[in-house]
Structure formats: C-alpha cells, structure tokens
Short mmCIF file of C-alpha atoms in Angstrom, two decimals:
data_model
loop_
_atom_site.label_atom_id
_atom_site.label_comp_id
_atom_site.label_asym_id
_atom_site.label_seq_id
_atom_site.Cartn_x
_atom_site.Cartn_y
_atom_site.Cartn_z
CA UNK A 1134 67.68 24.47 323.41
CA UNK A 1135 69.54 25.83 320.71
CA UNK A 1136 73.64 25.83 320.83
CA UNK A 1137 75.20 29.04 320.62
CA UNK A 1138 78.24 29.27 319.25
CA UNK A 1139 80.50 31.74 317.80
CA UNK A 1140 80.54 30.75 314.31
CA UNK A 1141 84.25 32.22 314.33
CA UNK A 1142 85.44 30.80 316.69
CA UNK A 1143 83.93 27.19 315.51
CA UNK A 1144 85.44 26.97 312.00
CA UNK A 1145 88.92 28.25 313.43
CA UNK A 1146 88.73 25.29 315.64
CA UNK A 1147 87.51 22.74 312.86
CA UNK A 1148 90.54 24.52 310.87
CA UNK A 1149 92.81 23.62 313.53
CA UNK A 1150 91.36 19.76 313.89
CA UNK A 1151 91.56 19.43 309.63
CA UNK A 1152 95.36 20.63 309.83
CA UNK A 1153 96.35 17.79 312.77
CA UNK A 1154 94.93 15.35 310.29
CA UNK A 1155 97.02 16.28 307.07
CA UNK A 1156 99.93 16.26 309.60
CA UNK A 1157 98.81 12.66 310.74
CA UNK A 1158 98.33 11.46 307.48
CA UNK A 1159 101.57 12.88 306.19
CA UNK A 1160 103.65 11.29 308.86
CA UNK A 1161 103.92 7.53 310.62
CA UNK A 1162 102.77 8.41 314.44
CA UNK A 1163 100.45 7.23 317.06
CA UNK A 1164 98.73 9.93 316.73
CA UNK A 1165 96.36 8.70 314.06
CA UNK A 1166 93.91 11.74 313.65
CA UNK A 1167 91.61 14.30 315.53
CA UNK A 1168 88.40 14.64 315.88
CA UNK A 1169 85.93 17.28 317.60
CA UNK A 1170 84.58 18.60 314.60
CA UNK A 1171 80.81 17.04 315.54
CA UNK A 1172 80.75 18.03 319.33
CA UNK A 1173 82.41 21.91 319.18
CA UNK A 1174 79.40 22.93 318.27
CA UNK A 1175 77.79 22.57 321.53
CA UNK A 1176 78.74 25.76 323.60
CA UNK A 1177 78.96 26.13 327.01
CA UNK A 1178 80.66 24.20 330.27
CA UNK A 1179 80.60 20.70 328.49
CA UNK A 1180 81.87 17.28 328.72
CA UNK A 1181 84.24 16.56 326.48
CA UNK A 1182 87.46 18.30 324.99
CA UNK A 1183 86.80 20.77 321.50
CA UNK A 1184 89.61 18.76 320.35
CA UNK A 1185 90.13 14.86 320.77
CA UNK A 1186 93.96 13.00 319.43
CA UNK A 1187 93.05 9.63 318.29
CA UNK A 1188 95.20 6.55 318.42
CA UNK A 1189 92.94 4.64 315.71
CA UNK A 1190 91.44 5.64 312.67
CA UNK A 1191 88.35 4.47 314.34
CA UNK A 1192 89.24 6.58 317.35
CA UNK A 1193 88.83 3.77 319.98
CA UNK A 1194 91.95 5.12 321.37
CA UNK A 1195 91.67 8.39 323.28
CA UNK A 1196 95.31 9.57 323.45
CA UNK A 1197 94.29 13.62 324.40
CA UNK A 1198 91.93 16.14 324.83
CA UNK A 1199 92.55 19.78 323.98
CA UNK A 1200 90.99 23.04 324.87
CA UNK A 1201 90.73 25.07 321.79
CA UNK A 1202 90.29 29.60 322.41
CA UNK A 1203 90.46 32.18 320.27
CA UNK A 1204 93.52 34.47 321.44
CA UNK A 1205 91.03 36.73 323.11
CA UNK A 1206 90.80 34.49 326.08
CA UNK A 1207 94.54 34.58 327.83
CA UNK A 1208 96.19 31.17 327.79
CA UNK A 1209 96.34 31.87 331.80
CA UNK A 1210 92.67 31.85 332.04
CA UNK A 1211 91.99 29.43 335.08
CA UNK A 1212 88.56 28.43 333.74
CA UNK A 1213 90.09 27.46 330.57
CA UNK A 1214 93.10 25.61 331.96
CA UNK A 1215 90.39 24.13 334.70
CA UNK A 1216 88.00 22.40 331.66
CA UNK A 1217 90.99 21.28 330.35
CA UNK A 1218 92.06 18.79 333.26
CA UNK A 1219 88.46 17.92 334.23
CA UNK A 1220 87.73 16.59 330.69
CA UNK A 1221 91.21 14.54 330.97
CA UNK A 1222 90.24 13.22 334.50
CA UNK A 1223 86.55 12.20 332.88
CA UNK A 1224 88.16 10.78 329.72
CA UNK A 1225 90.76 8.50 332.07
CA UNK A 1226 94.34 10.51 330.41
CA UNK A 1227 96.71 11.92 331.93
CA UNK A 1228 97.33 14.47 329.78
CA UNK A 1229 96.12 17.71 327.90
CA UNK A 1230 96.54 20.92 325.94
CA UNK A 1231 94.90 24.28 325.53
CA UNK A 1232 95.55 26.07 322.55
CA UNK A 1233 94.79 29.82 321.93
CA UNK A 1234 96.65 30.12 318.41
CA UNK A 1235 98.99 32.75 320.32
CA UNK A 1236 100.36 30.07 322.96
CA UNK A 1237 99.77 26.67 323.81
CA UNK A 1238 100.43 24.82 326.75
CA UNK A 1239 100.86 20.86 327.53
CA UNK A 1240 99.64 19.68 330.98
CA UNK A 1241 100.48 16.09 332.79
CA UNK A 1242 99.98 14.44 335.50
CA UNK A 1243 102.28 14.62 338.65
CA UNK A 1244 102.65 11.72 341.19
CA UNK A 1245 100.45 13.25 343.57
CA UNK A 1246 97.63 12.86 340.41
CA UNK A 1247 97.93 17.03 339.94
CA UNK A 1248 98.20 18.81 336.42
CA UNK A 1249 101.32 20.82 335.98
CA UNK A 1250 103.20 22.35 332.97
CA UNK A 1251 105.66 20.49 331.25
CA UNK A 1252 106.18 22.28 328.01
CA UNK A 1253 104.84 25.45 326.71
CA UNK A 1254 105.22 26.74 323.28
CA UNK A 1255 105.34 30.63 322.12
CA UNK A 1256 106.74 31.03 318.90
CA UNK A 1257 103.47 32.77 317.56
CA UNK A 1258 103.40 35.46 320.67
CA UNK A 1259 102.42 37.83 318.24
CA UNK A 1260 98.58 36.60 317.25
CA UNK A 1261 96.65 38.73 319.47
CA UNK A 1262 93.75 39.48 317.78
CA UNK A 1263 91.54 36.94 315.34
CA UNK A 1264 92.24 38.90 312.29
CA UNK A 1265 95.67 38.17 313.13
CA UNK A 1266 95.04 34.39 313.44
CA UNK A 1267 93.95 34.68 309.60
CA UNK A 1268 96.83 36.42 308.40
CA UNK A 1269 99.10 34.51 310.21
CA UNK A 1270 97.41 31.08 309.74
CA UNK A 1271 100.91 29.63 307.84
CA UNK A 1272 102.77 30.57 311.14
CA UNK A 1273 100.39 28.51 313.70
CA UNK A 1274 99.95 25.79 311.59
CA UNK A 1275 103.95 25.58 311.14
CA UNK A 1276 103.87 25.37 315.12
CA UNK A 1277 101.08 23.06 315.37
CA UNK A 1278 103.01 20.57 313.22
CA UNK A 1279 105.82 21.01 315.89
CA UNK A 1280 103.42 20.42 318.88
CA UNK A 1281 101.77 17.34 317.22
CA UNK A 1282 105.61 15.90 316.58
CA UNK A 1283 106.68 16.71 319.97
CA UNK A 1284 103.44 15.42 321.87
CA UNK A 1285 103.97 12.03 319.64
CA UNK A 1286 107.38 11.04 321.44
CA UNK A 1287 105.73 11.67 324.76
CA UNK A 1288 103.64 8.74 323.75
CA UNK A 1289 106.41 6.63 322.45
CA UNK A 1290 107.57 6.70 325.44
CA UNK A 1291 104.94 5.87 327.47
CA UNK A 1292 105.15 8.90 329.59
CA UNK A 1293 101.71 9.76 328.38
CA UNK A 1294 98.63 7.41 328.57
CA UNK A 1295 95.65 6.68 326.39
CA UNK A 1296 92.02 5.34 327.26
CA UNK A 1297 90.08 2.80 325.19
CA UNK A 1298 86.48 4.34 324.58
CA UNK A 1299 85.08 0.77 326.07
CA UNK A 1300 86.29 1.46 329.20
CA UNK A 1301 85.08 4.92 329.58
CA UNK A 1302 81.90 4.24 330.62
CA UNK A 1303 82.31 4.12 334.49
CA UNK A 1304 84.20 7.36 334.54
CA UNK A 1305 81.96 8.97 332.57
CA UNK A 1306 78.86 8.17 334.65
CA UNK A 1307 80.64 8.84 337.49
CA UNK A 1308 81.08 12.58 335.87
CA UNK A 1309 77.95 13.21 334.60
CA UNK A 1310 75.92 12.28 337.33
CA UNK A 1311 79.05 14.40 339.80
CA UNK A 1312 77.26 17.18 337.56
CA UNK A 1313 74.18 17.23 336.97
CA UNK A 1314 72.71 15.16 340.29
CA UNK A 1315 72.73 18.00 342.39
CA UNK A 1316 70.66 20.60 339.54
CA UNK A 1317 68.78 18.03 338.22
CA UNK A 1318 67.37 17.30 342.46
CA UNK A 1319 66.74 21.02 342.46
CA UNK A 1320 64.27 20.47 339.43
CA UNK A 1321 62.91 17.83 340.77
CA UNK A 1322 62.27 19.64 343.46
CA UNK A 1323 60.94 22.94 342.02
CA UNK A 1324 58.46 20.27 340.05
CA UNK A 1325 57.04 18.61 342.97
CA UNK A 1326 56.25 22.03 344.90
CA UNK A 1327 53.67 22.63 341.78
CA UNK A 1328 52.83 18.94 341.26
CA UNK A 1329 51.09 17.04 344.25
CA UNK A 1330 50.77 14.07 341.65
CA UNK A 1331 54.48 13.73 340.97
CA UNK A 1332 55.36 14.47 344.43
CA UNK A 1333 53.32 11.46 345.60
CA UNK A 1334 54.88 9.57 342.65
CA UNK A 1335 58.46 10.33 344.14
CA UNK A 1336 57.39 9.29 347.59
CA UNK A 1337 56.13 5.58 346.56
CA UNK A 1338 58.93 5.44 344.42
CA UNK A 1339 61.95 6.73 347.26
CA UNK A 1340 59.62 4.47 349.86
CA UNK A 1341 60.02 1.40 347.85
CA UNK A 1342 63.57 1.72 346.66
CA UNK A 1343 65.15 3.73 349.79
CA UNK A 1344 67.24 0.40 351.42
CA UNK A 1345 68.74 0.72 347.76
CA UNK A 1346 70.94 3.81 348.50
CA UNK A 1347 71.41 2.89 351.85
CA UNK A 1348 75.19 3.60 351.38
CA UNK A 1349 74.74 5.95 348.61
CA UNK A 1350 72.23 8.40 349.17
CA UNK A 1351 69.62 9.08 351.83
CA UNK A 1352 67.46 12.42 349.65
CA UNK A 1353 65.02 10.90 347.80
CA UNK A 1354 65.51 13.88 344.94
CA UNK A 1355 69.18 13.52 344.70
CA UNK A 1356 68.52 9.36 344.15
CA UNK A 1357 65.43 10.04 341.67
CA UNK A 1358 67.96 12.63 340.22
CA UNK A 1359 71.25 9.70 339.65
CA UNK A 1360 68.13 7.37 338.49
CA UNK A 1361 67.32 9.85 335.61
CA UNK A 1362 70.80 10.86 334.49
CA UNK A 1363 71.84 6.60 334.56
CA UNK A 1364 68.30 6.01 332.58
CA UNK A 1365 69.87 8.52 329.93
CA UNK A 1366 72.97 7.47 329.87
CA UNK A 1367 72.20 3.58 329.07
CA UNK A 1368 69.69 3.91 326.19
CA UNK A 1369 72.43 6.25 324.78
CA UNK A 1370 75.53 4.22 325.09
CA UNK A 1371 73.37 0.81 324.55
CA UNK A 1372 71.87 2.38 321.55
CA UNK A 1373 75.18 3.27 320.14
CA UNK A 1374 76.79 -0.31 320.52
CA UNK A 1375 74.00 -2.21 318.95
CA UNK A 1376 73.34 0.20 316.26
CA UNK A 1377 76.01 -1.61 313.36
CA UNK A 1378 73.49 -4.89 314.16
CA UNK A 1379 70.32 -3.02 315.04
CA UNK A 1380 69.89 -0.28 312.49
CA UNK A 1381 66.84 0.60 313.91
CA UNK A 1382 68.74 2.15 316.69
CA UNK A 1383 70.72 4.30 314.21
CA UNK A 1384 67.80 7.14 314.83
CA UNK A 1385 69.92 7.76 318.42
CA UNK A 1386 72.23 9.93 315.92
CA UNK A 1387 69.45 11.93 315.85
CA UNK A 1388 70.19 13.10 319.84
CA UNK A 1389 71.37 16.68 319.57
CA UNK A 1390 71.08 19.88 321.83
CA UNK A 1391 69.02 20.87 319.34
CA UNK A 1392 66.23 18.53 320.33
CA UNK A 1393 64.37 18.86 323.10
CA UNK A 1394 64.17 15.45 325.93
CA UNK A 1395 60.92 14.80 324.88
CA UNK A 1396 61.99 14.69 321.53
CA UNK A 1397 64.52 11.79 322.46
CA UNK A 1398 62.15 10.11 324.23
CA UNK A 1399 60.51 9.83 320.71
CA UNK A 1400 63.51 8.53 319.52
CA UNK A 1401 63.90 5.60 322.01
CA UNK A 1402 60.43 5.16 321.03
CA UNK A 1403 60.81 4.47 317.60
CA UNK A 1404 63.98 2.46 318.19
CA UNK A 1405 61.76 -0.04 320.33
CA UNK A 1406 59.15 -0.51 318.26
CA UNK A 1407 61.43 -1.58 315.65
CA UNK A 1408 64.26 -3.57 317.56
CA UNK A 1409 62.45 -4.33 321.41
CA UNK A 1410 64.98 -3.93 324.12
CA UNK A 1411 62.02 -2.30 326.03
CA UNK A 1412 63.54 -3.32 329.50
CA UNK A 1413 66.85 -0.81 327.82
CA UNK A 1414 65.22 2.34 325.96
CA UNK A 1415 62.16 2.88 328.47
CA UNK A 1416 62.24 5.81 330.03
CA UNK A 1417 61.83 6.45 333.17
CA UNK A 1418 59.35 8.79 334.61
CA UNK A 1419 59.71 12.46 335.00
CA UNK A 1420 63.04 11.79 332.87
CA UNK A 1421 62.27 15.01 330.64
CA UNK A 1422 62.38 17.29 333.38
CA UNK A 1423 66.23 18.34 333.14
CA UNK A 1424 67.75 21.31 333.49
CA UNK A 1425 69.47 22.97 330.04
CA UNK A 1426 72.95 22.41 331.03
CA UNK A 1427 72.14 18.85 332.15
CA UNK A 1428 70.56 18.36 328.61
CA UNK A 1429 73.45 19.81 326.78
CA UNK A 1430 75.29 17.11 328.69
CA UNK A 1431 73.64 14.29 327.70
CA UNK A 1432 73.36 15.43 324.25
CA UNK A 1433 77.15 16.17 324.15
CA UNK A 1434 77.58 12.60 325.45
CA UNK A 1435 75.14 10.88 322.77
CA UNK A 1436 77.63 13.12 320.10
CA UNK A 1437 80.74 11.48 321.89
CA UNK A 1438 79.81 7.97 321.91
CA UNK A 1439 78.24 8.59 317.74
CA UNK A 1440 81.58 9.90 316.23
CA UNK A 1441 83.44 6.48 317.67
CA UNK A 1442 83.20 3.79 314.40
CA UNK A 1443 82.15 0.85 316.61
CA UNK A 1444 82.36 -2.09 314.66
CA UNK A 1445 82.40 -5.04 316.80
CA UNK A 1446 80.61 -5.34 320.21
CA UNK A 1447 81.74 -7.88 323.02
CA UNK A 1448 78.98 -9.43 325.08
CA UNK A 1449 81.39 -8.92 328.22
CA UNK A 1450 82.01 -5.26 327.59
CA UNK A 1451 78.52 -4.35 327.12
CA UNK A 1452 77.79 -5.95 330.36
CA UNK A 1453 80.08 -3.98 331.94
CA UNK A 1454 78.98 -0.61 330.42
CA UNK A 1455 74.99 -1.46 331.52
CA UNK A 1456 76.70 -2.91 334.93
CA UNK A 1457 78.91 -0.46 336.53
CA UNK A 1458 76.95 2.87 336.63
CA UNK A 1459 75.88 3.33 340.46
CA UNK A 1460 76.99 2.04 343.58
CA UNK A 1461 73.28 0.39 344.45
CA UNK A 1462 73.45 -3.05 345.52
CA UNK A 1463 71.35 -4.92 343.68
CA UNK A 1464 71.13 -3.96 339.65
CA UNK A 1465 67.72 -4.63 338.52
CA UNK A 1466 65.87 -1.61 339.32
CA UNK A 1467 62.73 -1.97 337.07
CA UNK A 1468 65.03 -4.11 334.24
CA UNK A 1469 67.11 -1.11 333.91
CA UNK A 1470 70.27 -2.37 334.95
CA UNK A 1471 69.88 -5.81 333.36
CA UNK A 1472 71.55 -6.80 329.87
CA UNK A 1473 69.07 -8.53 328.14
CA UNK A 1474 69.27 -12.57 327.73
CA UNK A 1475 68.93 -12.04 323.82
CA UNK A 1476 72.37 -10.14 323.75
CA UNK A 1477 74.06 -13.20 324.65
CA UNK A 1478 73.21 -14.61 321.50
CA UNK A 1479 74.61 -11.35 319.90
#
C-alpha cells in the first residue's frame, strides 16, 4: 500500500512548513514551529492536517491545523475547506487554515460550534499556476510571514484555542473508529462469506461478548470492527509513550503506509519479545483484514503520535489514553483495556 503523492506538490508544502519555522525562530510568538513534514506524504482523505502550528518545541501543544493545495485546486473547493474543519474537530481546536499559495483563508468556530470565515488574505491573487508559485515564491512567503503574525495575536488573545497531544486520545478514537467502523464491518463481512472458519470465530466471539455493547452496538461486524480499530490504536499510542523507557518499542517508528498490517503485527511482535506488555501489543484476531483507507489511517496516526518528542509519561495519563476508547462497560476485554500493574512502578 504504497502512498501516492505528487512529489510537487509535497516539497512545495514542506517549503511552506520550513519557511513558518525561520519565521518562528526569528520572532518571540506562541507559535513555536510547524510540523507536517513526516505525515504529507501519505495521500489521500487522511487524519490529520498537511500542516500542524506548534505551541512547544516539542509540539505537545496543537495550536492549528492547515490544509495545504497547490493553486490548481480553488480555495472554494468544499472538499478542501470540509478536511480542513474535520481535522480541527478530531484534533480538539477551534480553528484552521487552507492555503493554496494564491489565497488563504482562516476558519473559527461560531457559538453554535460551526466554522465560518473570519479573515481571508489575497495579496498573491495572481499565482495561478505552479510555475507561478516558483517564480513568485518571495511574494507568498512575504504573505505567509503576515498570516503567521496575524494568526499569533488571535492566540494572545485567547480567541483561539490549543489542544495538548495527551488529551487527544479520546477524540481521536472517537474519529477513527466514526471512519473506518462501518468499511472495516463490510470486510469483515466480505471475509466471512468465503471463510466458514472465521465466521464461526465471529459468532463465539459476538455470543460471548454481545451484553458488552448492549448500549453501543447490537451487529456483531460493526463491534468486531470498533474491537479491531481500538486493538490498533492502543499498541500504537502505548508503544509511543513507553518508547523513551522501553527502546525496544522504538521499532513502532517503523509503522508506515508503506508496510503492510501484517507487517506491523511483526513489529508488535518484536517489541514483546523484547519488553512483554503482551496483554498491550497482542493482536487481536482477524486484525489484518482492513481496508486500504482504514490502513492509511492507522498508519497516518502511528506518524502523528511519532513526530511528538514525548519525554516524560504520567501513570494517570496513560491510564486515561488505554481507558477511554469505547463506551463498553466493563474494560477488560481479553486484557486489552487494562494498564498493566508494572506501569505503576513506571
């Protein structure tokens, strides 16, 4: 599952990231840096913004996500001005920007929790084509210095909100599995019509877990489905936060949309074998069967969660990361939800 990406249109973008970072550096504001250089290169409908304002030099603090197009795609696009606000919603801000080097366009939050405009920038109209974003590359990064100056007051002034990457994690699960559940059930599905075996595996499984979802799901695919997508999405973050005192899970770095699941799978593998936390990084079954977009997902998310510098790790947040991923009522489902007793003495 190879990206495919415009090669272009990728180094225009990393371009664009490396300039908001000499303006940062140049200048005292809360906005500390970007970053997005290590997930643009993932193409498609994805998770996360093409360009991410930092509040920390160890971007902890998510202060914006931008939407980053060639001037081919019209800045009125709806798709592009619609992944622009989802990705806010996911990442918790109430803010964002898309950016086609000819126009850009700053979105917030109303009180009745709707995007609209509340400042739009034209000065480089005249970029139409992206020869002309070469020739003219003085000109938009003259304007991008204004934008990044102008966006900074909104946060001095609190009229613009930021998100700590430690408290991402239940509106991030809550996104991914919104999603994927519904494709990744339709797999499932597709699976089981050609696999009497896994069919009957589903079955036991849905029989013995069904009062579970009693309030949260009553298809036995669409619950095997969340299962899947939450199993992912723990070994990833867990691996993540424990990798600075478990190097052994530094291989999860490895997770890229170039990879295929089973290849992660051999991943979480290794990591065990080297650091336990079996109850954590064990898959579950059936887990490789994902569709590509849900894969690019997950591998966009493992990205996300690598490029943060997490240094320090407290026992409470971790809990809550493993903790609130599903609205089950009881956590341990096969030790999956379950923080393991030797963290406590992390």
């Amino acid at each position: 599952m190879r990206a495919i990406v415009r090669r272009n249109e990728r180094s225009w973008v990393i371009d664009v990231i490396e300039t908001i970072n000499r303006i940062t550096t140049a200048n005292q504001l809360l906005i500390q840096r970007a970053g997005g250089e290590n997930t643009i290169s993932i193409h498609g409908n994805t998770m996360f913004p093409d360009i991410i304002l930092y509040g920390d030099r160890t971007q902890s603090i998510i202060l914006q996500g931008w939407e980053a197009k060639m001037p081919d795609v019209p800045i009125n696009n709806e798709a592009f001005i619609q992944d622009a606000q989802r990705k806010a919603r996911a990442l918790n801000l109430n803010s964002c920007l898309i950016w086609n080097f000819q126009y850009a366009v700053l979105y917030a939050k109303d009180e009745n929790d709707n995007f609209t405009i509340v400042r739009q920038w034209d000065d480089t109209n005249y970029i139409h084509t992206r020869e002309d974003v070469r020739i003219y590359r003085c000109d938009w990064e003259e304007l991008l210095e204004r934008i990044i100056i102008e966006i900074n007051t909104y946060f001095l002034s609190g009229q613009f909100t930021n998100s700590q990457v430690y408290d991402l994690s239940e509106s991030l699960f809550s996104s991914m599995i919104q999603r994927n559940q519904d494709i990744v059930a339709e797999r499932l599905q597709q699976e089981v019509a050609r696999d009497a075996v896994m069919g009957a595996y589903v079955d036991d499984w849905w029989n013995g877990i069904q009062e579970e979802y009693v309030r949260d799901e009553n298809n036995r695919y669409r619950a095997y489905a969340k299962t899947i997508i939450v199993n992912w999405l723990n070994r990833i973050v867990f691996a993540h936060l424990i990798k600075n005192r478990q190097n052994a899970a530094l291989d999860v770095n490895e997770i890229s949309s170039d990879i295929t699941p089973a290849d992660a799978n051999e991943i979480f593998n290794r990591i065990t074998e080297r650091c336990d936390f079996y109850n954590i990084f064990s898959p579950v079954r059936y887990n490789e069967l994902l569709p590509e977009r849900s894969w690019l997902d997950i591998a966009h998310f493992s990205i996300f969660w690598g490029i943060q510098e997490i240094t320090e790790l407290p026992q409470v947040v971790l809990q809550n990361i493993l903790e609130n991923t599903t609205n089950i009522t009881r956590r341990e489902i096969n030790g999956q939800f379950t923080t393991p007793p030797v963290l406590a003495k992390m």
